[in-house]
Amino acid sequence: MDIVETIKARKSIRAFKPDPIPQDILKQIIEQALRAPSWANTQPWEFAIASGKKLKEIQEGFVERGMPQDSTVDVARPYEYPEPYMARIRALAPKDRAEMTREEMEARTIDNFRHYGAPAVIYLLVGRDFFYQSKGINVWSLYDCGSAVQNIMLLATNKGLGTIAQAQAVAYVDIVRKVLGIPESRLIALGIAIGYPDWDNPINQSRTQREPLDSVATWYGFD
Ligand SMILES: Cc1cc2nc3c(=O)[nH]c(=O)nc-3n(C[C@H](O)[C@H](O)[C@H](O)COP(=O)(O)O)c2cc1C
């Protein structure tokens, strides 16, 4: 696939087949993704990859703890959604969140906690001392990580794999930290579930929309 086709083909996968991914393929993807640019080539990313029994242990821990009301996170989530952002979230939900029953919300959370059936999760780690600095948060380091994460997702798509970036995969970082033995010096910033998509599942058939170019790009000096 060429780059444009790959970008268009990538989408968040929410139902995976259980088939394991050969470790060599995961190694190739992550190694190639490391070509991402970064602030002064600081390369602030590290990855912890979980599969098999370790991943199951994490999933069971999350499900046991339940809805993330008392979530433990290393990187704070947004809690305020002014317009137009809220409208975009509403367009995404199959049903307005306000109309969802508690059972429906819980079922959705549990699917997230089980990584939608993915056989592996790539956790993004960032050095705590590089992210939390004396003058505030070094947001630049997450720009860099975002490039690497996008590379992972595109490379995976190109190999017939599917991915989904998951904030919910790091809703209880204490569990991930304990099961994988990740030190406190490393923030666990994001989980990327990866596996072979189950294309027969209707959840993988919907496609999210994007705002038209003219509403997000303003041009200067082109006339
Ligand atoms: C940082 C980040 C965290 C996300 N967390 C979750 C998540 O916890 N659960 C989920 O189902 N989707 C999650 N998503 C997927 C987004 O909902 C998805 O990317 C967005 O709706 C656009 O859809 P697309 O990826 O199919 O283009 C996350 C995406 C990003 C970039």
CSV table of C-alpha atoms and ligand atoms in Angstrom, one decimal:
chain,number,residue,atom,x,y,z
A,1,MET,CA,0.0,0.0,0.0
A,2,ASP,CA,1.3,3.5,-0.7
A,3,ILE,CA,1.3,6.0,2.1
A,4,VAL,CA,-2.0,7.7,1.2
A,5,GLU,CA,-3.8,4.4,0.9
A,6,THR,CA,-2.4,3.4,4.3
A,7,ILE,CA,-3.4,6.6,6.0
A,8,LYS,CA,-6.9,6.2,4.6
A,9,ALA,CA,-7.1,2.5,5.5
A,10,ARG,CA,-6.1,3.1,9.2
A,11,LYS,CA,-9.0,3.2,11.6
A,12,SER,CA,-9.5,2.2,15.2
A,13,ILE,CA,-10.3,-1.5,15.4
A,14,ARG,CA,-12.7,-2.5,18.2
A,15,ALA,CA,-12.9,-6.3,17.5
A,16,PHE,CA,-9.8,-8.4,17.0
A,17,LYS,CA,-9.3,-12.1,16.2
A,18,PRO,CA,-7.4,-13.9,19.0
A,19,ASP,CA,-4.6,-15.0,16.6
A,20,PRO,CA,-1.2,-14.1,18.1
A,21,ILE,CA,1.1,-11.8,16.2
A,22,PRO,CA,4.6,-13.2,15.6
A,23,GLN,CA,7.1,-11.4,17.8
A,24,ASP,CA,9.3,-10.7,14.8
A,25,ILE,CA,6.5,-8.7,13.1
A,26,LEU,CA,6.0,-6.6,16.2
A,27,LYS,CA,9.8,-6.0,16.4
A,28,GLN,CA,9.9,-4.8,12.8
A,29,ILE,CA,7.0,-2.5,13.3
A,30,ILE,CA,8.4,-0.8,16.4
A,31,GLU,CA,11.9,-0.6,15.0
A,32,GLN,CA,10.7,1.1,11.8
A,33,ALA,CA,8.4,3.4,13.8
A,34,LEU,CA,11.5,4.7,15.7
A,35,ARG,CA,12.3,6.8,12.6
A,36,ALA,CA,9.8,9.4,14.0
A,37,PRO,CA,11.1,12.9,14.5
A,38,SER,CA,11.6,14.3,18.0
A,39,TRP,CA,12.7,17.4,19.9
A,40,ALA,CA,16.5,17.7,19.3
A,41,ASN,CA,16.4,13.9,18.6
A,42,THR,CA,15.7,13.2,22.2
A,43,GLN,CA,13.6,10.2,21.3
A,44,PRO,CA,11.5,10.3,24.5
A,45,TRP,CA,9.6,7.1,23.8
A,46,GLU,CA,10.0,3.6,25.2
A,47,PHE,CA,7.7,0.7,24.8
A,48,ALA,CA,6.6,-2.3,26.9
A,49,ILE,CA,4.8,-5.0,24.9
A,50,ALA,CA,2.5,-7.3,26.7
A,51,SER,CA,0.9,-10.5,25.4
A,52,GLY,CA,-0.3,-13.9,26.6
A,53,LYS,CA,-0.5,-14.5,30.4
A,54,LYS,CA,0.8,-11.1,31.3
A,55,LEU,CA,-1.8,-9.3,29.2
A,56,LYS,CA,-4.5,-11.5,30.6
A,57,GLU,CA,-3.4,-10.7,34.2
A,58,ILE,CA,-3.6,-7.0,33.4
A,59,GLN,CA,-7.1,-7.4,31.8
A,60,GLU,CA,-8.4,-9.3,34.8
A,61,GLY,CA,-7.1,-6.7,37.1
A,62,PHE,CA,-8.8,-3.9,35.2
A,63,VAL,CA,-12.1,-5.8,34.9
A,64,GLU,CA,-12.1,-6.6,38.6
A,65,ARG,CA,-11.6,-2.9,39.5
A,66,GLY,CA,-14.5,-1.9,37.2
A,67,MET,CA,-15.6,1.5,35.9
A,68,PRO,CA,-12.7,4.0,36.1
A,69,GLN,CA,-14.1,6.4,38.7
A,70,ASP,CA,-11.0,6.0,40.8
A,71,SER,CA,-8.7,5.5,37.9
A,72,THR,CA,-5.0,5.9,38.5
A,73,VAL,CA,-3.3,7.7,35.6
A,74,ASP,CA,0.2,9.0,34.9
A,75,VAL,CA,-0.9,11.6,32.3
A,76,ALA,CA,-4.1,13.5,33.2
A,77,ARG,CA,-7.0,13.1,30.9
A,78,PRO,CA,-9.1,16.0,29.6
A,79,TYR,CA,-12.3,16.4,31.6
A,80,GLU,CA,-13.7,19.5,29.9
A,81,TYR,CA,-15.1,19.4,26.3
A,82,PRO,CA,-16.2,22.8,25.1
A,83,GLU,CA,-17.8,23.0,21.6
A,84,PRO,CA,-17.0,22.1,18.9
A,85,TYR,CA,-15.2,19.1,20.6
A,86,MET,CA,-18.2,17.8,22.4
A,87,ALA,CA,-20.3,17.7,19.2
A,88,ARG,CA,-17.6,15.6,17.6
A,89,ILE,CA,-17.7,13.1,20.5
A,90,ARG,CA,-21.5,12.9,20.2
A,91,ALA,CA,-21.2,12.2,16.5
A,92,LEU,CA,-18.9,9.3,17.4
A,93,ALA,CA,-21.1,7.6,19.9
A,94,PRO,CA,-23.6,5.1,18.6
A,95,LYS,CA,-26.0,6.6,21.1
A,96,ASP,CA,-25.7,9.8,23.1
A,97,ARG,CA,-23.9,8.9,26.3
A,98,ALA,CA,-26.6,10.5,28.3
A,99,GLU,CA,-29.1,7.9,27.0
A,100,MET,CA,-26.8,4.9,27.8
A,101,THR,CA,-27.8,2.7,30.6
A,102,ARG,CA,-25.3,1.9,33.3
A,103,GLU,CA,-25.1,-1.7,32.0
A,104,GLU,CA,-24.3,-0.4,28.4
A,105,MET,CA,-21.6,1.9,29.8
A,106,GLU,CA,-20.1,-1.0,31.8
A,107,ALA,CA,-20.1,-3.4,28.9
A,108,ARG,CA,-18.3,-0.8,26.8
A,109,THR,CA,-15.7,-0.2,29.5
A,110,ILE,CA,-15.1,-4.0,29.8
A,111,ASP,CA,-14.6,-4.3,26.1
A,112,ASN,CA,-12.0,-1.5,26.4
A,113,PHE,CA,-10.3,-3.2,29.4
A,114,ARG,CA,-10.1,-6.5,27.4
A,115,HIS,CA,-8.5,-4.5,24.6
A,116,TYR,CA,-11.3,-5.5,22.3
A,117,GLY,CA,-9.8,-9.0,22.1
A,118,ALA,CA,-6.4,-7.9,20.8
A,119,PRO,CA,-3.6,-10.5,21.4
A,120,ALA,CA,-1.0,-7.8,22.3
A,121,VAL,CA,-0.8,-4.3,23.7
A,122,ILE,CA,2.1,-1.9,23.1
A,123,TYR,CA,2.4,0.5,26.1
A,124,LEU,CA,4.0,3.8,25.5
A,125,LEU,CA,6.4,4.9,28.3
A,126,VAL,CA,8.0,8.3,28.9
A,127,GLY,CA,10.6,9.3,31.4
A,128,ARG,CA,8.9,11.0,34.4
A,129,ASP,CA,11.8,13.4,34.8
A,130,PHE,CA,11.6,14.5,31.2
A,131,PHE,CA,7.8,15.0,31.1
A,132,TYR,CA,7.4,16.7,34.5
A,133,GLN,CA,9.9,19.5,34.6
A,134,SER,CA,10.5,22.4,37.0
A,135,LYS,CA,8.8,24.9,34.6
A,136,GLY,CA,5.8,22.7,33.9
A,137,ILE,CA,4.8,19.8,31.7
A,138,ASN,CA,7.1,19.1,28.7
A,139,VAL,CA,4.2,18.6,26.2
A,140,TRP,CA,6.7,18.5,23.4
A,141,SER,CA,7.7,15.0,24.4
A,142,LEU,CA,4.2,13.8,23.7
A,143,TYR,CA,4.2,15.4,20.2
A,144,ASP,CA,7.2,13.2,19.6
A,145,CYS,CA,5.6,10.1,21.0
A,146,GLY,CA,2.5,10.8,19.0
A,147,SER,CA,4.6,10.7,15.8
A,148,ALA,CA,6.0,7.3,16.8
A,149,VAL,CA,2.6,6.0,17.8
A,150,GLN,CA,1.1,7.1,14.4
A,151,ASN,CA,4.1,5.3,12.7
A,152,ILE,CA,3.2,2.1,14.6
A,153,MET,CA,-0.4,2.3,13.6
A,154,LEU,CA,0.4,3.0,9.9
A,155,LEU,CA,3.1,0.3,9.7
A,156,ALA,CA,0.6,-2.2,11.3
A,157,THR,CA,-2.1,-1.2,8.8
A,158,ASN,CA,0.3,-1.8,6.0
A,159,LYS,CA,0.9,-5.4,7.3
A,160,GLY,CA,-2.8,-6.2,7.5
A,161,LEU,CA,-2.9,-5.6,11.2
A,162,GLY,CA,-5.3,-3.4,13.1
A,163,THR,CA,-4.7,-1.1,16.0
A,164,ILE,CA,-6.5,1.2,18.5
A,165,ALA,CA,-4.9,3.8,20.8
A,166,GLN,CA,-6.5,3.4,24.1
A,167,ALA,CA,-6.6,5.8,27.0
A,168,GLN,CA,-8.6,3.1,28.8
A,169,ALA,CA,-5.6,0.7,28.6
A,170,VAL,CA,-3.9,3.1,31.1
A,171,ALA,CA,-6.9,3.8,33.3
A,172,TYR,CA,-5.2,1.8,36.1
A,173,VAL,CA,-1.5,2.3,35.5
A,174,ASP,CA,-0.7,0.8,38.9
A,175,ILE,CA,-1.9,-2.6,37.6
A,176,VAL,CA,0.1,-2.4,34.4
A,177,ARG,CA,3.2,-1.2,36.4
A,178,LYS,CA,2.9,-4.1,38.9
A,179,VAL,CA,2.3,-6.9,36.3
A,180,LEU,CA,5.0,-5.8,34.0
A,181,GLY,CA,7.4,-4.5,36.6
A,182,ILE,CA,7.7,-1.0,35.1
A,183,PRO,CA,9.5,1.4,37.5
A,184,GLU,CA,7.9,4.7,38.8
A,185,SER,CA,10.6,6.6,36.8
A,186,ARG,CA,8.6,5.7,33.7
A,187,LEU,CA,5.2,7.2,33.0
A,188,ILE,CA,2.8,4.8,31.3
A,189,ALA,CA,1.2,7.2,28.9
A,190,LEU,CA,-0.9,5.1,26.5
A,191,GLY,CA,-1.7,1.6,25.3
A,192,ILE,CA,-2.0,0.6,21.7
A,193,ALA,CA,-3.9,-2.6,21.2
A,194,ILE,CA,-2.7,-4.5,18.1
A,195,GLY,CA,-3.9,-7.6,16.3
A,196,TYR,CA,-5.7,-9.0,13.3
A,197,PRO,CA,-9.0,-7.2,12.8
A,198,ASP,CA,-12.2,-9.2,12.8
A,199,TRP,CA,-13.8,-7.6,9.8
A,200,ASP,CA,-17.0,-9.6,10.1
A,201,ASN,CA,-17.8,-7.8,13.3
A,202,PRO,CA,-20.1,-4.8,12.5
A,203,ILE,CA,-18.3,-2.6,15.0
A,204,ASN,CA,-15.3,-2.5,12.6
A,205,GLN,CA,-17.5,-1.4,9.7
A,206,SER,CA,-18.3,2.2,10.8
A,207,ARG,CA,-16.0,5.0,9.8
A,208,THR,CA,-15.4,8.3,11.6
A,209,GLN,CA,-15.8,11.6,9.8
A,210,ARG,CA,-13.4,14.5,9.5
A,211,GLU,CA,-14.1,18.2,9.3
A,212,PRO,CA,-13.7,19.6,5.8
A,213,LEU,CA,-10.3,21.1,5.0
A,214,ASP,CA,-11.7,24.6,4.6
A,215,SER,CA,-13.0,24.6,8.2
A,216,VAL,CA,-9.6,23.7,9.7
A,217,ALA,CA,-7.0,25.3,7.3
A,218,THR,CA,-6.5,29.0,6.8
A,219,TRP,CA,-4.2,30.1,3.9
A,220,TYR,CA,-2.1,33.2,3.8
A,221,GLY,CA,-0.1,34.7,0.9
A,222,PHE,CA,-1.3,32.3,-1.8
A,223,ASP,CA,-3.1,34.8,-4.0
B,1,LIG,C1,-4.8,9.2,22.6
B,1,LIG,C2,-6.0,8.4,22.2
B,1,LIG,C3,-6.7,7.6,23.1
B,1,LIG,C4,-7.8,6.9,22.7
B,1,LIG,N1,-8.5,6.1,23.7
B,1,LIG,C5,-9.5,5.3,23.3
B,1,LIG,C6,-10.1,4.4,24.2
B,1,LIG,O1,-9.7,4.3,25.4
B,1,LIG,N2,-11.1,3.6,23.8
B,1,LIG,C7,-11.5,3.6,22.5
B,1,LIG,O2,-12.4,2.8,22.2
B,1,LIG,N3,-11.0,4.4,21.6
B,1,LIG,C8,-10.0,5.3,21.9
B,1,LIG,N4,-9.3,6.1,21.0
B,1,LIG,C9,-9.8,6.0,19.6
B,1,LIG,C10,-10.5,7.3,19.1
B,1,LIG,O3,-11.8,7.2,19.6
B,1,LIG,C11,-10.4,7.3,17.6
B,1,LIG,O4,-9.1,7.4,17.2
B,1,LIG,C12,-11.2,8.4,17.0
B,1,LIG,O5,-12.6,8.3,17.3
B,1,LIG,C13,-11.1,8.5,15.4
B,1,LIG,O6,-11.4,7.3,14.8
B,1,LIG,P1,-10.4,6.5,13.9
B,1,LIG,O7,-9.2,6.2,14.8
B,1,LIG,O8,-11.2,5.2,13.5
B,1,LIG,O9,-10.1,7.3,12.7
B,1,LIG,C14,-8.3,6.9,21.4
B,1,LIG,C15,-7.5,7.6,20.4
B,1,LIG,C16,-6.4,8.3,20.8
B,1,LIG,C17,-5.6,9.1,19.8
